[in-house]
Coordinates of N, CA and C in Angstrom, one line a residue:
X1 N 13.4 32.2 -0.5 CA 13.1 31.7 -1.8 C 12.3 32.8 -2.6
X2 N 12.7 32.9 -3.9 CA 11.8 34.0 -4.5 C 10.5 33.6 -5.0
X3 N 9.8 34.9 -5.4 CA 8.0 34.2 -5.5 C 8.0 33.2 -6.9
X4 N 9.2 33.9 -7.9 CA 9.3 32.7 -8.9 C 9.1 31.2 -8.7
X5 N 10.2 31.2 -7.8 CA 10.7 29.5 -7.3 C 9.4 29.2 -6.6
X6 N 9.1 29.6 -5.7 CA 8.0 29.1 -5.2 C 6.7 29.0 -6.3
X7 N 6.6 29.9 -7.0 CA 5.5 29.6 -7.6 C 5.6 28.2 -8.6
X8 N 7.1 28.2 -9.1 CA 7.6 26.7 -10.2 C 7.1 25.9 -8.9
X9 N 7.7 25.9 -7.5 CA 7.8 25.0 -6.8 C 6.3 24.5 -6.7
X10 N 5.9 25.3 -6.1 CA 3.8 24.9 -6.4 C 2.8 24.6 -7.3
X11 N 3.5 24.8 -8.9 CA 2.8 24.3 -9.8 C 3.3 22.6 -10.3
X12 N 4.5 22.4 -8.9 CA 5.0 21.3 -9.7 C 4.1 20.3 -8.7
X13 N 4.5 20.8 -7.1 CA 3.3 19.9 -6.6 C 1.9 20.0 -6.6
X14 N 1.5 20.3 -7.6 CA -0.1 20.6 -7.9 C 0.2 19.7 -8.8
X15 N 0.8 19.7 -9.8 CA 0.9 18.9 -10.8 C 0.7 17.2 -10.5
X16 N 1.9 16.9 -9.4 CA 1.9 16.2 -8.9 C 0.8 15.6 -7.9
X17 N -0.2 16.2 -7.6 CA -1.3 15.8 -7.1 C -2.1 15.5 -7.7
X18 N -1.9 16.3 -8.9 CA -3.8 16.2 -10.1 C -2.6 14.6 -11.0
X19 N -1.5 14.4 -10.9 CA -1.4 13.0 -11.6 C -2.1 12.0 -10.8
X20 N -1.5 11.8 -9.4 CA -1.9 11.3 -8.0 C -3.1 11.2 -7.8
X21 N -4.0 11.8 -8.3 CA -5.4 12.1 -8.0 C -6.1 10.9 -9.2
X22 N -5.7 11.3 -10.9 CA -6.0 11.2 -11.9 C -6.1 9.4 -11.7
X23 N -4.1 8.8 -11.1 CA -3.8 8.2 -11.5 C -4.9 6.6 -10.7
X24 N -5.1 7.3 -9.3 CA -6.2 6.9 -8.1 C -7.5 6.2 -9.0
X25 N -8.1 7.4 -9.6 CA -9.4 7.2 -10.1 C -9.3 6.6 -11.2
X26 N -8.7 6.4 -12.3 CA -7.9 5.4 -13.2 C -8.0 4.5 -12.4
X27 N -7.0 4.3 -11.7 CA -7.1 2.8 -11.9 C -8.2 2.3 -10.9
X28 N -9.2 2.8 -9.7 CA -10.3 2.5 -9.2 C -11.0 2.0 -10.4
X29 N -11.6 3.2 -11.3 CA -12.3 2.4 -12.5 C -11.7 1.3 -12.7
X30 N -11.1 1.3 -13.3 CA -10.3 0.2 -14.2 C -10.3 -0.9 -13.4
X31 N -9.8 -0.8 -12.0 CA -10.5 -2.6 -11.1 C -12.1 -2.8 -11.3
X32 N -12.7 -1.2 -11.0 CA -14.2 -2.0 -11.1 C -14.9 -2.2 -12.3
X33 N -14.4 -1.9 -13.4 CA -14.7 -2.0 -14.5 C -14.1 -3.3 -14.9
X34 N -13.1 -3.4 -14.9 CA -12.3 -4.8 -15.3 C -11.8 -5.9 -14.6
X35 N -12.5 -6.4 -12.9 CA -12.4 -7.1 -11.8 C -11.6 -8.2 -12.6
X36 N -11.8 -8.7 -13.5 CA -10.9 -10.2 -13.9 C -9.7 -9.8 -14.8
X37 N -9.1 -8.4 -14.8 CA -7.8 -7.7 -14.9 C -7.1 -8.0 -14.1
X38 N -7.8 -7.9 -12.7 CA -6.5 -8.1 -11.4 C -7.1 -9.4 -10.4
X39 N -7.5 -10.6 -11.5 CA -7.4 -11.9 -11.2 C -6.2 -12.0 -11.0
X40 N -5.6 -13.0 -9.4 CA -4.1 -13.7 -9.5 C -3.8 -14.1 -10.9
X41 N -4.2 -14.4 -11.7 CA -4.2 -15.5 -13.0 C -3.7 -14.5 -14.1
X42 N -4.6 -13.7 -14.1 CA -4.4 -12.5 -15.0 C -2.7 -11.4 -14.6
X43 N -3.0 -11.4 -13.4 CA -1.8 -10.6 -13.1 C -0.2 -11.2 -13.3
X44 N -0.6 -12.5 -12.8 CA 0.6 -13.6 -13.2 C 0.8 -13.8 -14.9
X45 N -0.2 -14.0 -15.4 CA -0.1 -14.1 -17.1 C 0.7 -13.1 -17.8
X46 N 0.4 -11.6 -17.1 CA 0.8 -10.3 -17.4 C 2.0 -10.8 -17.2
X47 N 2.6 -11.1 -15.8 CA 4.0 -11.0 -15.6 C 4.8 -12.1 -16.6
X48 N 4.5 -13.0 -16.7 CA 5.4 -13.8 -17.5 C 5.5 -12.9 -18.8
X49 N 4.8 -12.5 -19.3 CA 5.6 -12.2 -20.3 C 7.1 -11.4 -20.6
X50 N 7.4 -10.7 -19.2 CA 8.9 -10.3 -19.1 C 10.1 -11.5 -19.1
X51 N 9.6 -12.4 -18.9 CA 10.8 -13.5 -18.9 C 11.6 -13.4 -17.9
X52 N 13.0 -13.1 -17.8 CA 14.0 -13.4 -16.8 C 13.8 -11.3 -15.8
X53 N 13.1 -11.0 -16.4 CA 13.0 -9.5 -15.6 C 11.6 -9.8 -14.5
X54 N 11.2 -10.8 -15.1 CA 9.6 -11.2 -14.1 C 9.7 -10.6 -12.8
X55 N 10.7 -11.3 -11.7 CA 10.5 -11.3 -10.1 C 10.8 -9.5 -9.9
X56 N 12.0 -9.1 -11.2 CA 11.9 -7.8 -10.7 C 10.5 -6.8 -11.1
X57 N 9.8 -6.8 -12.2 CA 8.4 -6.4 -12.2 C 7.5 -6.5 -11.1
X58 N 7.3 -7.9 -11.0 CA 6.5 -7.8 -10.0 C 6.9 -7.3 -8.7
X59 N 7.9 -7.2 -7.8 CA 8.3 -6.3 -7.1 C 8.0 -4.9 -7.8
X60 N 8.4 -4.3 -8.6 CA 8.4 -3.0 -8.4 C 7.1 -2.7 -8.4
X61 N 5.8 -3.5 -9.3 CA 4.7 -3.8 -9.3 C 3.7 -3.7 -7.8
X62 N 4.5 -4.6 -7.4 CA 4.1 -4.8 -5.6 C 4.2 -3.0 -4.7
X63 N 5.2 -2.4 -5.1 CA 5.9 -1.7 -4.1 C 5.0 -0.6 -4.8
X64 N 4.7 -0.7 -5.9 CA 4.0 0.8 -6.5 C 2.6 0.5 -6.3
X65 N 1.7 -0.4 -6.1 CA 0.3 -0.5 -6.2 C -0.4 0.1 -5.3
X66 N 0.4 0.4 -4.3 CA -0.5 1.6 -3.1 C -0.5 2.8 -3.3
X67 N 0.1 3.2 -4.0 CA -0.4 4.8 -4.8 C -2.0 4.6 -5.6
X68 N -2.1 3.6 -6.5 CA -3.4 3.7 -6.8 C -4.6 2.8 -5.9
X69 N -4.4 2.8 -4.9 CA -5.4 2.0 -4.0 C -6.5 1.1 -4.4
X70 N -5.7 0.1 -4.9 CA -5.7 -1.4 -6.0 C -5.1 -2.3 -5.0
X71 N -6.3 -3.3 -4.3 CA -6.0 -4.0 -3.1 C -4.6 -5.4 -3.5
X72 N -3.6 -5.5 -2.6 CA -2.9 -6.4 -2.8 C -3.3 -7.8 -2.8
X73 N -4.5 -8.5 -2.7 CA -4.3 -9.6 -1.8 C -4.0 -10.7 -3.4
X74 N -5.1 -9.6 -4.9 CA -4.1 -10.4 -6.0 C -3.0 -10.5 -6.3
X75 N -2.0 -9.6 -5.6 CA -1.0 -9.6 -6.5 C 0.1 -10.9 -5.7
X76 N -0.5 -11.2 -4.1 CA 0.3 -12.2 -3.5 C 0.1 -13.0 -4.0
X77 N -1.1 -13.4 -4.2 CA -1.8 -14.8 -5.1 C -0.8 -15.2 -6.5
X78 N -0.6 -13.8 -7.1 CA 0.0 -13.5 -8.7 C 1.6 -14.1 -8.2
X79 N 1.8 -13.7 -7.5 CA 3.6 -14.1 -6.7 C 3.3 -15.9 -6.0
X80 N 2.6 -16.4 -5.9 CA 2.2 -17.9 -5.3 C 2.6 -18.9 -6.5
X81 N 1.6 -18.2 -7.4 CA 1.3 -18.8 -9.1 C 2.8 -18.8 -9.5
X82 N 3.0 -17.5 -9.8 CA 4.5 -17.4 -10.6 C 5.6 -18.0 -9.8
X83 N 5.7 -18.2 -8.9 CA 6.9 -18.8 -8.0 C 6.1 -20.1 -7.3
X84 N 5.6 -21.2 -7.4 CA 5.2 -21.8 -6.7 C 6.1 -22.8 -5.4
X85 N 7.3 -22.8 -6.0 CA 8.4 -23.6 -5.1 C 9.0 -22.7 -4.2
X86 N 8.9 -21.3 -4.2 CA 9.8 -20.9 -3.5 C 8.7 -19.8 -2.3
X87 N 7.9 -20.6 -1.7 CA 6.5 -19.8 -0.6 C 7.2 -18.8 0.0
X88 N 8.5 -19.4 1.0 CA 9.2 -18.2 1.8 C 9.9 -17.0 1.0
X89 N 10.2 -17.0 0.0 CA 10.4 -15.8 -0.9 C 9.7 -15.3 -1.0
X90 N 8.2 -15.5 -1.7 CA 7.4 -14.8 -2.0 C 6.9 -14.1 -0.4
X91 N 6.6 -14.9 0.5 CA 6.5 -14.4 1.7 C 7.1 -13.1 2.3
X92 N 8.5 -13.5 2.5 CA 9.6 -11.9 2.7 C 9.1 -10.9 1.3
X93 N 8.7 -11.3 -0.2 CA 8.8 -9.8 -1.2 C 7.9 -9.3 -0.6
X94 N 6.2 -10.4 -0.1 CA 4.9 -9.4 -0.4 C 5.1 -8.6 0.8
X95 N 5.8 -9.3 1.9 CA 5.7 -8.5 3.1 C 6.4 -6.9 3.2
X96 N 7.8 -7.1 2.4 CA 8.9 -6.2 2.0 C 7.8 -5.1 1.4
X97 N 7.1 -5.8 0.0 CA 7.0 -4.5 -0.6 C 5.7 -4.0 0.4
X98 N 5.0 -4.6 1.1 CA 3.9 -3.9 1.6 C 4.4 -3.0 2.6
X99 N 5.4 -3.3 3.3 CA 6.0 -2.2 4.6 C 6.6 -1.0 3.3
X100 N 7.2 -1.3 2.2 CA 7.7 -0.2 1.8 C 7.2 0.7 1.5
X101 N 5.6 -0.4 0.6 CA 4.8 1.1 -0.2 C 4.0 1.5 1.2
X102 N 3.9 1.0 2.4 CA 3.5 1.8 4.2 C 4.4 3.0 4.5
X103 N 5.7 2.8 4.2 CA 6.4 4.0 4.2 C 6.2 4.9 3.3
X104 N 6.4 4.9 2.4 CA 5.6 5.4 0.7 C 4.7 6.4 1.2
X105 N 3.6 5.7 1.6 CA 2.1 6.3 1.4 C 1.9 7.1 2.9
X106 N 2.8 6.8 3.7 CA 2.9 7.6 5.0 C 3.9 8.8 4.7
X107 N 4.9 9.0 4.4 CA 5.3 10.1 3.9 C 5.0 11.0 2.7
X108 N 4.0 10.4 1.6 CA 3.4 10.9 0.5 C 2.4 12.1 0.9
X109 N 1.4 11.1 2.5 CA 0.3 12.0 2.5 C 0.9 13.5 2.9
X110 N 2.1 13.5 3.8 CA 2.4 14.5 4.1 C 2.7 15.6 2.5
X111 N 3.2 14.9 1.8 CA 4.1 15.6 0.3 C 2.7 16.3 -0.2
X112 N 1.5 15.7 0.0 CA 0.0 16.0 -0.9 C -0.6 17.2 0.0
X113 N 0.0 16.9 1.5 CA -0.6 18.3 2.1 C -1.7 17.5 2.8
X114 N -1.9 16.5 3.0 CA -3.4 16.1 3.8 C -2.7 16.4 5.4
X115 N -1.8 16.1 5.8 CA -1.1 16.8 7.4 C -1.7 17.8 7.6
X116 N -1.4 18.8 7.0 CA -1.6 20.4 6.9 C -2.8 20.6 6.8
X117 N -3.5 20.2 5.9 CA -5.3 20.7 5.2 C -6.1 19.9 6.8
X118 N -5.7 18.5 7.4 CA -6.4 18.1 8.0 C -6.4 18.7 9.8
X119 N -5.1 18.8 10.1 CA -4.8 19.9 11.2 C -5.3 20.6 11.0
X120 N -5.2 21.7 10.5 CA -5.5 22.9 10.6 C -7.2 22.8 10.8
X121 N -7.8 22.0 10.0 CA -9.4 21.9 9.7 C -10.0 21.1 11.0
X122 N -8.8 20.1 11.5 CA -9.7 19.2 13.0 C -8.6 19.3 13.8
X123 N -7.5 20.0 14.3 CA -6.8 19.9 15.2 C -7.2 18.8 16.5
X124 N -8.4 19.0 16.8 CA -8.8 18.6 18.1 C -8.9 17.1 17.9
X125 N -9.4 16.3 16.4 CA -9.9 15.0 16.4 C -8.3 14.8 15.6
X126 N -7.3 15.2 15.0 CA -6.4 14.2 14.7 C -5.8 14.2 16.0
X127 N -5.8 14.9 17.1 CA -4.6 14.8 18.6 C -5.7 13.8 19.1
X128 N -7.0 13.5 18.8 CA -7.1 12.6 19.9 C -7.2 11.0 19.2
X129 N -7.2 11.0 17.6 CA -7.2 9.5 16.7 C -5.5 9.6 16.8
X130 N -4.1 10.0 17.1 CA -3.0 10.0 17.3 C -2.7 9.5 18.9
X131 N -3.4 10.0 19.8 CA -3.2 9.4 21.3 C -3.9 8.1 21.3
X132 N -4.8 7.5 20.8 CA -5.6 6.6 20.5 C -4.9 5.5 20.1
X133 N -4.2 5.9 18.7 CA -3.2 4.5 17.9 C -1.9 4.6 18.9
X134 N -1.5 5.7 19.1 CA -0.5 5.8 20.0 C -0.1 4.3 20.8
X135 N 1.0 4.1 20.6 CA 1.6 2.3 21.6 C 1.0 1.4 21.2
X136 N 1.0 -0.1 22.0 CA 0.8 -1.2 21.6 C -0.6 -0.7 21.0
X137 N -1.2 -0.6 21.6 CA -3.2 -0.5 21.3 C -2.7 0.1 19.5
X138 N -2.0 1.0 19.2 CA -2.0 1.1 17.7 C -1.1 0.3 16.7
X139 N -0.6 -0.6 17.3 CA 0.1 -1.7 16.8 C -0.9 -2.6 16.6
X140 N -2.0 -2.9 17.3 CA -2.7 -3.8 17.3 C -3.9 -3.5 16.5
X141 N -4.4 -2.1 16.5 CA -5.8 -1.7 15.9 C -5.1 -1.8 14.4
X142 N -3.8 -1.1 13.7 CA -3.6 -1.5 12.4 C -3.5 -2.9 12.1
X143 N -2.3 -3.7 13.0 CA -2.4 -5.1 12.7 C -3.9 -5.8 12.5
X144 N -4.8 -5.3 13.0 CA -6.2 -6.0 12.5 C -7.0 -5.4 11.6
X145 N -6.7 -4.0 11.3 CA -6.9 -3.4 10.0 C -6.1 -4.2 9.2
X146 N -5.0 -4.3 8.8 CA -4.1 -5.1 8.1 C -4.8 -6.4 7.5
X147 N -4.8 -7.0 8.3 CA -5.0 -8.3 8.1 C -6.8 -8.6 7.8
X148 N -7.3 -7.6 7.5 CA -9.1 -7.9 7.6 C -8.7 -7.7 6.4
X149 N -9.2 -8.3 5.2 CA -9.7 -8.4 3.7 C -10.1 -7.5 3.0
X150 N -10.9 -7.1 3.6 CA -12.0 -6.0 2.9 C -11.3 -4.8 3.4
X151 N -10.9 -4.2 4.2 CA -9.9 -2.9 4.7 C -8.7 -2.6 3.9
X152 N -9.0 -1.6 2.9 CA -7.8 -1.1 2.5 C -6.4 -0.9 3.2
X153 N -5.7 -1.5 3.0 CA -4.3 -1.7 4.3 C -3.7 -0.1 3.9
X154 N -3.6 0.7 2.7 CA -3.1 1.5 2.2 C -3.9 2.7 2.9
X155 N -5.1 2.6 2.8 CA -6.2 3.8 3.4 C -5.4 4.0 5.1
X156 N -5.3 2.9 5.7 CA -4.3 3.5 7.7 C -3.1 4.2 6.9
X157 N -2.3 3.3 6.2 CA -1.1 4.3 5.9 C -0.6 6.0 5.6
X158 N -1.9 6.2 4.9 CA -2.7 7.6 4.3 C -3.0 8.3 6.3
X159 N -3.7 7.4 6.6 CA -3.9 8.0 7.8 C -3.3 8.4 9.0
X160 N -2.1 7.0 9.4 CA -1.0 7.6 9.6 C 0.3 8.5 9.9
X161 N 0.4 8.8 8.3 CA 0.9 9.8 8.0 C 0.2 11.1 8.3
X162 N -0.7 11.1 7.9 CA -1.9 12.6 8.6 C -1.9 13.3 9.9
X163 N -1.9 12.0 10.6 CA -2.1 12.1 12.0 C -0.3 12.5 12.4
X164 N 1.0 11.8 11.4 CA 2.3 12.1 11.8 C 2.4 11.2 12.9
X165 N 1.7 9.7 12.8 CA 2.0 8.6 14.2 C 3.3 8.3 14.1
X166 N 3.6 7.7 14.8 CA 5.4 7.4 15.0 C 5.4 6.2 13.5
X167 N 6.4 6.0 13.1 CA 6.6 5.2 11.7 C 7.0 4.2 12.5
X168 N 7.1 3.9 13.5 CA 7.2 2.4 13.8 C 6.3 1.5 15.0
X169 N 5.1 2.4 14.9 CA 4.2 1.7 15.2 C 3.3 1.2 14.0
X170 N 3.6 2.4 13.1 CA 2.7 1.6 11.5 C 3.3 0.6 11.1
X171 N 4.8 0.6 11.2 CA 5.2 -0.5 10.5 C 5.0 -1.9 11.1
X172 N 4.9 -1.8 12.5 CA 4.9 -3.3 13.2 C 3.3 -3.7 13.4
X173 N 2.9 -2.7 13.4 CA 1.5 -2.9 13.0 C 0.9 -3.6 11.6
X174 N 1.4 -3.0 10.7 CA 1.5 -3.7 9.1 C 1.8 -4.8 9.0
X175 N 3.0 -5.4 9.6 CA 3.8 -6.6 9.7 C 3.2 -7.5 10.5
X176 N 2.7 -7.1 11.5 CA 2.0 -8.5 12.1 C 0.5 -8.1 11.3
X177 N 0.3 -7.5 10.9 CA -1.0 -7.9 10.1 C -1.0 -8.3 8.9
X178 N -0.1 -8.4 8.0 CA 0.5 -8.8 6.9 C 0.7 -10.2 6.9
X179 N 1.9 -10.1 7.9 CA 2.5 -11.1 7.8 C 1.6 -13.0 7.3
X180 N 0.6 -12.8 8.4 CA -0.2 -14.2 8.6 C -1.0 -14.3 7.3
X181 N -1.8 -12.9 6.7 CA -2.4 -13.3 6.3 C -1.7 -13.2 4.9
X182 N -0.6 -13.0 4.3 CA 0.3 -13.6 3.2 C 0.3 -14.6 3.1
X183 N 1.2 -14.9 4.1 CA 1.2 -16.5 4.8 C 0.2 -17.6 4.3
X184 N -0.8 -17.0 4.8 CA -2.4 -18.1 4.6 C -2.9 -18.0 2.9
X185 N -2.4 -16.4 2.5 CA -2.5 -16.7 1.1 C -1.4 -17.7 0.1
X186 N -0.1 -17.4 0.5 CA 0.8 -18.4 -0.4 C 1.0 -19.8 0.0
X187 N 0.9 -20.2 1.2 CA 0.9 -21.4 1.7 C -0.3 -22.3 1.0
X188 N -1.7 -21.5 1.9 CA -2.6 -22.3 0.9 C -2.6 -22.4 -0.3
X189 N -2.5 -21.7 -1.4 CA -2.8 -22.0 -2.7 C -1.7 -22.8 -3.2
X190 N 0.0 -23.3 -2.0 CA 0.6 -23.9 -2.7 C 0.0 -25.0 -2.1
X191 N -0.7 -25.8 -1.2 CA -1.2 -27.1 -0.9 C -2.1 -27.0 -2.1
X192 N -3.4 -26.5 -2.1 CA -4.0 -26.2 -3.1 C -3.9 -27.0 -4.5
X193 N -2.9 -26.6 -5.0 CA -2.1 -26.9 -6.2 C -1.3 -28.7 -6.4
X194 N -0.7 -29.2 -5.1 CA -0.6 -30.3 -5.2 C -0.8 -31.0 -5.7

């Protein structure tokens, strides 16, 4: 490759990081500045206004929100509200998009270069937090990452990817930590509602 290309090539993924970076801190403010923005209520309100494009927004909605590390547990709630008859749908989207944007955010970290910057800097502590998640035991330590509230489910995915863990221990790890507590989100609020 000549130094031209390469150099286009590296100002584009610089580019692409200082958006990634920008887009992060945006919208962090923006939750903590405007916490009743990403009320279920609010987020659902938003959506109806698309009318018959609704379910696809909110999906794409869903699938994009782990780039700016903007916790999901509104936006299942926002999918409960807007669809209230149909729990098992909403169940398969939130779970769908959360394994997607898992895949997303696990092959991004590599695109950002945290693989590379973090190897090289701890060789010795990512080979031993990678033998660690490594098998069931890291199926199990994300699934309870996952599924705890306050734990950015996005932040393991970041991680991850860093570490280069197998993509199908993140995923089944996401999924059974996902799964229940979706579950417990759209179920209840549709008794709730009765």
């Amino acid at each position: 490759m000549s130094n031209l290309l390469k150099a286009k090539v590296g100002l584009k993924h610089k580019t692409i990081i200082y958006i990634w970076i920008t887009l992060v801190i945006l919208g962090i403010l923006f939750y903590l500045s405007y916490p009743t923005s990403f009320s279920p209520i609010n987020i659902s309100n938003f959506l109806k206004r698309f009318d018959s494009y609704m379910i696809v927004i909110y999906i794409i909605l869903c699938m994009l929100r782990g780039f700016t590390l903007i916790p999901g547990t509104p936006f299942v709630v926002a999918g409960a509200i807007l669809f209230p008859t149909h729990p098992f749908l909403m169940l398969f989207i939130s779970v769908s998009c959360m394994l997607f944007s898992s895949i997303i955010l696990y092959f991004f970290s590599e695109f950002l270069g945290f693989d590379n910057f973090f190897k090289n800097k701890y060789p010795e502590k990512i080979e031993v937090i990678k033998n660690k998640l490594d098998g069931v035991k890291g199926v199990f330590f994300i699934a309870l990452w996952a599924a705890f509230p306050l734990a950015p489910t996005d932040l393991v995915c970041y991680v991850a990817g860093v570490i280069r863990l197998n993509l199908k221990i993140l995923l089944l790890g996401i999924f059974f930590g996902e799964l229940p507590i979706c579950a417990f989100y759209i179920f209840t609020y549709k008794l709730i509602t009765l």
